[in-house]
C-alpha atoms as one frame of an Amber mdcrd trajectory, in Angstrom:
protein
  71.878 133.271 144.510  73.136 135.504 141.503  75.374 137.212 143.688  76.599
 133.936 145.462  78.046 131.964 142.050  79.137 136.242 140.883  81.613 136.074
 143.837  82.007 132.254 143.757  83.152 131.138 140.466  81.829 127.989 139.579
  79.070 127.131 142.985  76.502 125.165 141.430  72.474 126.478 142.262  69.893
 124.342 140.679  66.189 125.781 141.616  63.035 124.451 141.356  60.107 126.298
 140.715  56.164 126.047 139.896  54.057 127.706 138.263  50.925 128.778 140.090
  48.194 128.049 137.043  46.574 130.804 134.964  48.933 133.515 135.988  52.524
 134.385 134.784  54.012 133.638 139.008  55.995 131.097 139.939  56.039 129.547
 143.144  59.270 128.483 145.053  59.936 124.961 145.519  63.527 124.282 146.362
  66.976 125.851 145.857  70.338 124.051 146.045  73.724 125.130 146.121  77.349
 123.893 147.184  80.427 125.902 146.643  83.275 125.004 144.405  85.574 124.866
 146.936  83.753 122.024 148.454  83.093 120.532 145.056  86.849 119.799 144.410
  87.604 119.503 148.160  85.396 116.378 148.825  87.580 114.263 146.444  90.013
 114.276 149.321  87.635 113.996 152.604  86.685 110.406 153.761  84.432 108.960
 151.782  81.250 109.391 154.194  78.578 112.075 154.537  76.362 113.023 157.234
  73.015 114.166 155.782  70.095 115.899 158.302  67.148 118.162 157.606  65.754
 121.212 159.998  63.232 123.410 160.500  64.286 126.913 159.639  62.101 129.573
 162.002  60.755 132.195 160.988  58.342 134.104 158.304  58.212 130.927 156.237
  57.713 127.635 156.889  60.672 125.987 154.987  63.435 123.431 155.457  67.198
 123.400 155.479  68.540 120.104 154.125  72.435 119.772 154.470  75.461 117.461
 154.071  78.012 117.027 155.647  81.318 114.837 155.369  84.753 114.890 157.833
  88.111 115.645 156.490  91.199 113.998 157.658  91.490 116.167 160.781  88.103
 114.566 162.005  86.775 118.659 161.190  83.113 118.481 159.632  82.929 120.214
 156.159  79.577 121.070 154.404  79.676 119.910 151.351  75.870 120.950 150.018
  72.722 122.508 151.140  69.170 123.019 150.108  65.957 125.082 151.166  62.550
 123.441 150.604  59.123 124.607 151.117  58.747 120.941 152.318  60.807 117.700
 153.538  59.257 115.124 151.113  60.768 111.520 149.380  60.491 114.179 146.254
  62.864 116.889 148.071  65.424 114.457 149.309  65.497 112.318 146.152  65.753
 115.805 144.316  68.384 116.526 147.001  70.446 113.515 146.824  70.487 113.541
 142.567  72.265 116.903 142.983  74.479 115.948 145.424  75.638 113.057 143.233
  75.335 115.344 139.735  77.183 118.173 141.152  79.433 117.231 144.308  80.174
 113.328 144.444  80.519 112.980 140.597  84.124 111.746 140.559  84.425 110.371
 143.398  85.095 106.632 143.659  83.281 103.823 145.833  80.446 105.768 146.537
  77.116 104.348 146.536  73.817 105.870 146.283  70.348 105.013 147.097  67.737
 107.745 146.629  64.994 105.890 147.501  63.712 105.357 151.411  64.954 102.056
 153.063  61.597 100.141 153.743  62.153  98.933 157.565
C-alpha cells in the first residue's frame, strides 16, 4: 500500500489492525483505499453508488468490499475498495465512514445511513 499512494499522490489507505494479546503482532483487520483520481472525479459522476461485497478465493479467507458509481456516459467507475478478514455491520459501517470521510466529502445531496435497514 506504500508503494500504491508513492506512485499515486494523494490515494487515501486507512488500515485497521489488532493486536494479538501478549505479543508485539498485529493481526490484519481491514485495509481501504480509493485513488485520487476518483476522489476529485466523483464530484462530477451522478450522484449514486453501487456498493457489493465478494468472496476473494484463495489462501485467505477475506472479502473485497467495493463501490461503484456511473459517470455521464452510463460507464461504471470505482470509486473505493476495501479487504476484510470478514463482512460484518462493523466492516461495512467502517467501510461506509471512509467512503464518506475520504471520497463523498464535498459532495452535495448525499445521504448516508451506516446502519442496516431493519426489514
Amino acid at each position: 500500500m506504500a508503494a500504491l499512494q508513492h506512485f499515486n499522490p494523494g490515494t487515501v489507505v486507512e488500515w485497521k489492525l489488532e493486536q494479538s494479546s501478549g505479543t508485539p503482532e498485529y493481526i490484519f483487520n481491514y485495509v481501504f483505499w480509493a485513488f485520487k483520481p476518483a476522489i476529485d472525479g466523483f464530484s462530477h459522476y451522478r450522484p449514486v453508488i453501487s456498493i457489493d461485497g465478494t468472496h476473494v478465493c484463495g489462501k485467505y479467507d477475506i472479502k473485497l468490499l467495493i463501490v461503484v458509481a456511473v459517470d455521464a456516459n452510463g460507464q461504471i467507475f470505482p470509486l473505493a475498495f476495501a479487504i476484510c478478514a470478514n463482512e460484518s455491520t462493523e466492516t461495512w459501517t467502517l467501510f461506509l465512514n471512509h467512503m464518506k470521510e475520504h471520497v463523498v466529502k464535498h459532495r452535495s445531496g448525499m445521504l448516508w445511513r451506516t446502519t442496516p435497514v431493519s426489514s
